[in-house]
Amino acid sequence: MNREPLTFKLKYLQRAKWLALVPISALLAGCPPMIVPNIETEKYDKVYSIPADPRPWLTLENDGINLYLYQECGSHEDWCYRQQLVALKSGTPPDWKNLLEAREVSWRVQGANLPMRRPLSAYVPGTKYRLMGSFDDYPEIVLSNPKNLVDNNNINGPALDNRYTKIEDFNDLAHPVNIDVQLVIYDDDHQWIFANQPKFNSDRKNPPTDLFIPSKLFQFEASDDARLNQPMALYYSGPNMIPHGYRVVSGNAVKWWTDKYNIKHYANQIALADVMFPSVPLKLDTLTVDSKTVPTRPTLLCHYSHTQFNLGWMDAAQHGPPSEADRKGCEPYHGQAEVK
């Protein structure tokens, strides 16, 4: 009756002995063991460009938030191009320390000298998200919850629970740089994005040319902006489509399109009849911004030092660079920084 459990126990002890011999055998063979505890310290300098008198890039007055831009500098010999968009509560002095410690709006807003636009927008009353803008040469729509933008928890990371919407796959209907977003309508789960009709790619056969007038599809509390009454291309993104927006067509949406080489591509289209629309008047947000980062000279040099305990030799490559919390000191930039 007890033979099977006894046999199993003997086999288990035998395997355990063999497993215990593996690290010893690896050492004798000259192979590094998988677990070698070690302490690693990483130090480097970082250069920033922060205006002497920072002014908000955008103010969300109803949410009590100011959005500021500062720049990171890749090399002390170069101008600074890489922008950072951060959020501060209204009334917080935007000095260099507060800006460096402020919550980043999104890691996607960190490009080098890229367009930063906030088109006309409208939202369904009660929506907790707010439009940040349409960033990059690839017009990606970023929405954030204002409460998360000034949350003091995990302050070194970007704002949590952001929403992103891409309105075209790269080079599908048109090159992304040719897509000019004019109006973004949204609630917490849906986005309706209007853009000027782009110039279509030459290899696209029978592209969708349907245009829609926003004021014919939506109710606005105030509708005196000319863009609400002009025909534009419409893209829609619902709960099951995020992060992609689909081109809306008035008739039946085709699933595939064929290029001049007879290669089939997914059409990314949705029929107007399948689009959900809000049944209440929308709040119109008239705050718009259209800018591009102006490269500036370095103004601030900061020293970073980060020490971490690694359980194994493979651990070291799995960690990112030091965060703002590891900054040991900053001083006015006078050149000769060792920037990595």
Short mmCIF file of C-alpha atoms in Angstrom, two decimals:
data_model
loop_
_atom_site.label_atom_id
_atom_site.label_comp_id
_atom_site.label_asym_id
_atom_site.label_seq_id
_atom_site.Cartn_x
_atom_site.Cartn_y
_atom_site.Cartn_z
CA MET A 1 0.00 0.00 0.00
CA ASN A 2 2.89 2.39 0.78
CA ARG A 3 5.14 1.51 -2.16
CA GLU A 4 3.97 4.26 -4.51
CA PRO A 5 4.37 7.18 -2.04
CA LEU A 6 7.78 5.84 -0.93
CA THR A 7 8.95 5.54 -4.53
CA PHE A 8 7.78 9.07 -5.28
CA LYS A 9 9.60 10.40 -2.20
CA LEU A 10 12.86 8.70 -3.22
CA LYS A 11 12.62 10.13 -6.76
CA TYR A 12 11.94 13.63 -5.36
CA LEU A 13 15.03 13.48 -3.06
CA GLN A 14 17.11 12.23 -5.96
CA ARG A 15 16.08 15.16 -8.19
CA ALA A 16 16.70 17.64 -5.35
CA LYS A 17 20.28 16.37 -5.02
CA TRP A 18 20.87 16.82 -8.75
CA LEU A 19 19.41 20.36 -8.66
CA ALA A 20 21.66 21.25 -5.72
CA LEU A 21 24.69 20.17 -7.76
CA VAL A 22 23.85 22.44 -10.73
CA PRO A 23 25.29 25.73 -9.30
CA ILE A 24 28.42 23.89 -8.08
CA SER A 25 28.92 22.28 -11.49
CA ALA A 26 28.47 25.67 -13.17
CA LEU A 27 31.18 27.21 -10.98
CA LEU A 28 33.59 24.34 -11.66
CA ALA A 29 32.93 24.70 -15.39
CA GLY A 30 33.71 28.41 -15.26
CA CYS A 31 30.11 29.52 -15.92
CA PRO A 32 28.72 32.48 -13.94
CA PRO A 33 25.93 31.48 -11.54
CA MET A 34 22.44 32.87 -12.08
CA ILE A 35 22.23 34.39 -8.58
CA VAL A 36 25.09 36.69 -7.58
CA PRO A 37 23.88 39.45 -5.24
CA ASN A 38 25.59 42.75 -5.93
CA ILE A 39 25.19 46.49 -5.36
CA GLU A 40 25.33 48.77 -8.38
CA THR A 41 25.71 52.56 -8.29
CA GLU A 42 24.95 54.68 -11.34
CA LYS A 43 25.96 58.34 -11.53
CA TYR A 44 25.59 60.89 -14.29
CA ASP A 45 24.81 64.53 -14.97
CA LYS A 46 21.76 65.82 -16.80
CA VAL A 47 21.22 69.20 -18.44
CA TYR A 48 17.92 71.05 -18.75
CA SER A 49 16.64 74.29 -20.22
CA ILE A 50 14.13 76.04 -17.98
CA PRO A 51 12.94 79.62 -18.69
CA ALA A 52 13.80 82.30 -16.15
CA ASP A 53 10.09 83.21 -16.03
CA PRO A 54 8.10 80.04 -16.92
CA ARG A 55 4.69 80.68 -18.43
CA PRO A 56 1.98 78.01 -18.82
CA TRP A 57 1.74 76.29 -22.17
CA LEU A 58 -1.95 75.81 -21.36
CA THR A 59 -4.18 76.58 -18.37
CA LEU A 60 -7.12 74.33 -17.51
CA GLU A 61 -8.90 76.90 -15.39
CA ASN A 62 -11.93 74.77 -14.50
CA ASP A 63 -9.61 72.03 -13.24
CA GLY A 64 -7.13 74.32 -11.47
CA ILE A 65 -4.13 73.09 -13.47
CA ASN A 66 -1.34 74.81 -15.37
CA LEU A 67 0.64 72.89 -17.98
CA TYR A 68 4.28 73.94 -18.42
CA LEU A 69 7.02 73.06 -20.88
CA TYR A 70 10.69 72.63 -20.17
CA GLN A 71 13.38 70.97 -22.23
CA GLU A 72 15.99 68.26 -21.78
CA CYS A 73 19.34 68.67 -23.48
CA GLY A 74 20.99 65.69 -25.14
CA SER A 75 24.45 67.22 -25.24
CA HIS A 76 25.99 70.28 -23.60
CA GLU A 77 27.24 71.45 -26.99
CA ASP A 78 23.81 71.35 -28.64
CA TRP A 79 20.65 73.37 -28.39
CA CYS A 80 17.89 71.76 -26.34
CA TYR A 81 15.03 70.25 -28.34
CA ARG A 82 13.36 67.53 -26.25
CA GLN A 83 10.27 68.94 -24.53
CA GLN A 84 8.62 67.79 -21.32
CA LEU A 85 5.01 68.75 -20.59
CA VAL A 86 4.25 68.74 -16.87
CA ALA A 87 1.30 69.76 -14.70
CA LEU A 88 1.24 71.99 -11.62
CA LYS A 89 -1.68 73.03 -9.46
CA SER A 90 -2.71 76.63 -10.02
CA GLY A 91 -0.88 78.87 -7.57
CA THR A 92 2.21 76.62 -7.37
CA PRO A 93 5.30 78.68 -8.23
CA PRO A 94 6.85 77.25 -11.43
CA ASP A 95 10.50 77.33 -10.33
CA TRP A 96 12.99 74.79 -11.68
CA LYS A 97 12.58 72.44 -8.69
CA ASN A 98 8.78 72.29 -8.96
CA LEU A 99 8.97 71.76 -12.71
CA LEU A 100 11.47 68.89 -12.45
CA GLU A 101 9.39 67.23 -9.73
CA ALA A 102 6.02 67.78 -11.42
CA ARG A 103 4.04 64.91 -12.90
CA GLU A 104 4.64 64.39 -16.63
CA VAL A 105 1.44 64.56 -18.64
CA SER A 106 2.48 61.61 -20.80
CA TRP A 107 5.65 59.82 -21.87
CA ARG A 108 4.37 60.29 -25.43
CA VAL A 109 4.89 64.05 -25.12
CA GLN A 110 8.67 63.86 -25.05
CA GLY A 111 9.63 64.17 -28.68
CA ALA A 112 12.32 66.39 -30.10
CA ASN A 113 10.93 69.67 -31.42
CA LEU A 114 7.58 68.16 -32.39
CA PRO A 115 4.25 69.91 -33.02
CA MET A 116 2.14 70.30 -29.88
CA ARG A 117 -1.45 71.19 -30.68
CA ARG A 118 -4.61 71.48 -28.66
CA PRO A 119 -7.44 71.77 -31.19
CA LEU A 120 -10.95 72.95 -30.49
CA SER A 121 -12.71 70.46 -28.23
CA ALA A 122 -16.08 69.65 -26.73
CA TYR A 123 -17.09 67.05 -24.19
CA VAL A 124 -20.16 65.39 -22.71
CA PRO A 125 -21.07 66.95 -19.33
CA GLY A 126 -19.82 64.80 -16.45
CA THR A 127 -16.76 63.54 -18.35
CA LYS A 128 -13.81 63.23 -15.96
CA TYR A 129 -11.13 63.30 -18.70
CA ARG A 130 -9.83 66.41 -20.43
CA LEU A 131 -8.13 66.80 -23.78
CA MET A 132 -4.41 67.49 -23.46
CA GLY A 133 -3.73 67.83 -27.16
CA SER A 134 -2.70 66.25 -30.44
CA PHE A 135 1.04 65.64 -30.29
CA ASP A 136 3.84 64.65 -32.62
CA ASP A 137 3.99 64.53 -36.41
CA TYR A 138 1.83 61.47 -35.91
CA PRO A 139 -1.38 63.12 -34.63
CA GLU A 140 -2.07 61.09 -31.50
CA ILE A 141 -4.84 62.39 -29.24
CA VAL A 142 -3.97 62.38 -25.52
CA LEU A 143 -6.63 62.71 -22.79
CA SER A 144 -5.90 62.75 -19.05
CA ASN A 145 -7.79 62.73 -15.80
CA PRO A 146 -6.87 66.09 -14.17
CA LYS A 147 -6.86 64.50 -10.69
CA ASN A 148 -4.09 62.15 -11.77
CA LEU A 149 -2.02 65.00 -13.21
CA VAL A 150 -1.43 66.49 -9.76
CA ASP A 151 -1.51 63.26 -7.77
CA ASN A 152 1.39 63.17 -5.31
CA ASN A 153 1.67 59.38 -5.39
CA ASN A 154 4.32 57.92 -7.71
CA ILE A 155 5.23 61.44 -8.72
CA ASN A 156 8.26 60.37 -10.77
CA GLY A 157 6.17 58.62 -13.41
CA PRO A 158 3.77 59.92 -16.06
CA ALA A 159 0.14 60.44 -15.16
CA LEU A 160 -1.74 57.19 -14.76
CA ASP A 161 -4.71 56.00 -16.77
CA ASN A 162 -4.19 58.29 -19.76
CA ARG A 163 -6.20 57.68 -22.92
CA TYR A 164 -4.59 57.67 -26.36
CA THR A 165 -6.23 57.58 -29.78
CA LYS A 166 -4.46 57.12 -33.12
CA ILE A 167 -6.62 58.18 -36.02
CA GLU A 168 -4.59 56.52 -38.77
CA ASP A 169 -2.24 53.61 -39.11
CA PHE A 170 1.04 54.90 -40.46
CA ASN A 171 0.81 55.61 -44.18
CA ASP A 172 -2.58 53.93 -44.58
CA LEU A 173 -4.94 56.56 -46.01
CA ALA A 174 -2.51 59.43 -45.85
CA HIS A 175 0.88 60.23 -44.41
CA PRO A 176 0.33 61.23 -40.75
CA VAL A 177 1.93 64.64 -41.18
CA ASN A 178 -0.85 65.50 -43.66
CA ILE A 179 -3.64 64.88 -41.12
CA ASP A 180 -4.78 68.19 -39.65
CA VAL A 181 -7.00 67.66 -36.60
CA GLN A 182 -9.51 70.50 -36.13
CA LEU A 183 -11.99 69.32 -33.49
CA VAL A 184 -12.03 66.61 -30.80
CA ILE A 185 -15.32 65.59 -29.16
CA TYR A 186 -15.15 63.07 -26.35
CA ASP A 187 -16.49 61.49 -23.21
CA ASP A 188 -14.80 58.93 -20.95
CA ASP A 189 -15.29 56.06 -23.43
CA HIS A 190 -15.74 57.57 -26.91
CA GLN A 191 -13.89 60.01 -29.17
CA TRP A 192 -15.19 61.71 -32.30
CA ILE A 193 -12.33 63.41 -34.13
CA PHE A 194 -12.76 65.81 -37.06
CA ALA A 195 -9.92 66.64 -39.43
CA ASN A 196 -9.51 68.40 -42.73
CA GLN A 197 -9.66 66.00 -45.64
CA PRO A 198 -6.04 64.87 -46.08
CA LYS A 199 -4.15 64.34 -49.30
CA PHE A 200 -4.46 60.61 -49.92
CA ASN A 201 -1.55 58.33 -50.69
CA SER A 202 -1.10 57.70 -54.42
CA ASP A 203 -1.36 53.92 -54.11
CA ARG A 204 -4.73 54.07 -52.38
CA LYS A 205 -7.65 53.00 -54.55
CA ASN A 206 -11.14 54.39 -53.85
CA PRO A 207 -10.32 56.23 -50.61
CA PRO A 208 -13.25 57.32 -48.40
CA THR A 209 -14.22 60.88 -49.26
CA ASP A 210 -17.26 61.25 -46.95
CA LEU A 211 -17.34 64.53 -45.04
CA PHE A 212 -19.57 65.50 -42.11
CA ILE A 213 -20.60 68.80 -40.49
CA PRO A 214 -20.19 68.61 -36.70
CA SER A 215 -23.24 70.78 -35.93
CA LYS A 216 -25.43 68.39 -37.95
CA LEU A 217 -24.37 65.40 -35.83
CA PHE A 218 -23.97 66.95 -32.35
CA GLN A 219 -25.67 69.52 -30.13
CA PHE A 220 -23.41 72.23 -28.75
CA GLU A 221 -24.17 74.61 -25.90
CA ALA A 222 -22.43 77.31 -27.98
CA SER A 223 -21.89 76.90 -31.70
CA ASP A 224 -20.43 80.14 -33.03
CA ASP A 225 -17.08 78.64 -34.09
CA ALA A 226 -16.81 78.28 -37.87
CA ARG A 227 -15.24 74.82 -37.54
CA LEU A 228 -18.48 73.45 -36.15
CA ASN A 229 -20.24 74.25 -39.40
CA GLN A 230 -17.71 73.14 -42.00
CA PRO A 231 -17.56 69.66 -43.61
CA MET A 232 -14.67 67.53 -42.35
CA ALA A 233 -13.46 63.95 -42.23
CA LEU A 234 -14.73 62.11 -39.15
CA TYR A 235 -12.94 59.42 -37.14
CA TYR A 236 -14.55 57.44 -34.33
CA SER A 237 -13.11 55.40 -31.46
CA GLY A 238 -15.30 53.45 -29.04
CA PRO A 239 -14.57 51.20 -26.04
CA ASN A 240 -13.63 48.20 -28.18
CA MET A 241 -11.55 50.21 -30.67
CA ILE A 242 -9.08 52.07 -28.44
CA PRO A 243 -6.42 53.11 -29.22
CA HIS A 244 -7.44 53.24 -32.90
CA GLY A 245 -9.88 55.64 -34.51
CA TYR A 246 -11.84 54.43 -37.53
CA ARG A 247 -12.70 56.55 -40.57
CA VAL A 248 -16.47 57.05 -40.72
CA VAL A 249 -18.26 56.57 -44.03
CA SER A 250 -21.88 57.38 -44.80
CA GLY A 251 -22.64 54.08 -46.56
CA ASN A 252 -21.57 50.53 -45.81
CA ALA A 253 -18.03 50.26 -44.46
CA VAL A 254 -15.76 48.04 -46.53
CA LYS A 255 -13.41 45.79 -44.57
CA TRP A 256 -10.50 45.68 -47.03
CA TRP A 257 -8.94 47.88 -49.66
CA THR A 258 -6.50 46.90 -52.39
CA ASP A 259 -3.46 48.91 -53.43
CA LYS A 260 -1.96 49.24 -56.91
CA TYR A 261 0.07 46.07 -56.31
CA ASN A 262 -3.16 44.17 -55.58
CA ILE A 263 -2.20 43.74 -51.92
CA LYS A 264 -5.12 43.76 -49.49
CA HIS A 265 -5.07 46.01 -46.41
CA TYR A 266 -7.49 46.37 -43.51
CA ALA A 267 -9.66 49.41 -44.28
CA ASN A 268 -10.11 50.78 -40.72
CA GLN A 269 -13.57 52.09 -41.57
CA ILE A 270 -16.88 52.18 -39.73
CA ALA A 271 -20.35 52.99 -41.07
CA LEU A 272 -22.09 56.09 -39.77
CA ALA A 273 -25.01 53.90 -38.68
CA ASP A 274 -22.69 52.03 -36.31
CA VAL A 275 -21.35 55.15 -34.58
CA MET A 276 -22.73 56.01 -31.12
CA PHE A 277 -23.55 59.68 -30.52
CA PRO A 278 -24.28 61.53 -27.25
CA SER A 279 -27.89 62.61 -26.76
CA VAL A 280 -27.12 65.71 -24.64
CA PRO A 281 -25.68 69.13 -25.55
CA LEU A 282 -21.87 69.28 -25.39
CA LYS A 283 -19.72 71.67 -23.41
CA LEU A 284 -17.44 73.54 -25.79
CA ASP A 285 -13.86 74.12 -24.69
CA THR A 286 -12.48 77.15 -26.51
CA LEU A 287 -8.90 76.81 -25.25
CA THR A 288 -6.68 76.02 -28.24
CA VAL A 289 -2.90 75.90 -28.63
CA ASP A 290 -0.79 75.33 -31.72
CA SER A 291 2.92 75.50 -31.12
CA LYS A 292 6.26 73.89 -31.76
CA THR A 293 9.12 73.79 -29.31
CA VAL A 294 11.68 76.53 -29.82
CA PRO A 295 15.14 75.07 -29.09
CA THR A 296 17.00 76.89 -26.33
CA ARG A 297 20.36 76.82 -24.58
CA PRO A 298 21.05 74.80 -21.40
CA THR A 299 20.36 76.64 -18.15
CA LEU A 300 20.49 73.98 -15.42
CA LEU A 301 22.94 71.18 -14.57
CA CYS A 302 21.76 68.41 -12.21
CA HIS A 303 23.72 65.54 -10.66
CA TYR A 304 22.11 62.12 -10.29
CA SER A 305 23.16 59.15 -8.20
CA HIS A 306 21.23 55.92 -7.91
CA THR A 307 22.20 52.80 -5.93
CA GLN A 308 20.31 49.55 -6.31
CA PHE A 309 20.64 46.06 -4.93
CA ASN A 310 20.60 43.32 -7.59
CA LEU A 311 19.78 39.72 -6.75
CA GLY A 312 21.52 38.37 -9.82
CA TRP A 313 23.95 39.30 -12.56
CA MET A 314 21.03 39.46 -15.02
CA ASP A 315 19.24 42.03 -12.86
CA ALA A 316 21.28 45.08 -13.79
CA ALA A 317 19.94 45.49 -17.35
CA GLN A 318 16.31 45.42 -16.22
CA HIS A 319 16.32 48.79 -14.47
CA GLY A 320 15.89 52.25 -15.91
CA PRO A 321 17.93 55.38 -15.24
CA PRO A 322 17.72 57.30 -11.96
CA SER A 323 14.49 59.19 -11.36
CA GLU A 324 13.99 62.77 -10.18
CA ALA A 325 14.00 61.45 -6.60
CA ASP A 326 17.65 60.44 -7.06
CA ARG A 327 18.73 63.97 -7.96
CA LYS A 328 21.35 65.08 -5.45
CA GLY A 329 21.76 68.69 -6.49
CA CYS A 330 21.41 71.24 -9.28
CA GLU A 331 23.30 74.37 -10.20
CA PRO A 332 23.26 76.96 -13.01
CA TYR A 333 24.74 75.49 -16.16
CA HIS A 334 28.18 76.83 -17.10
CA GLY A 335 29.22 74.13 -19.55
CA GLN A 336 31.49 71.09 -19.38
CA ALA A 337 28.76 68.67 -18.27
CA GLU A 338 29.15 64.96 -18.71
CA VAL A 339 25.77 64.14 -20.25
CA LYS A 340 24.80 60.58 -21.04
#
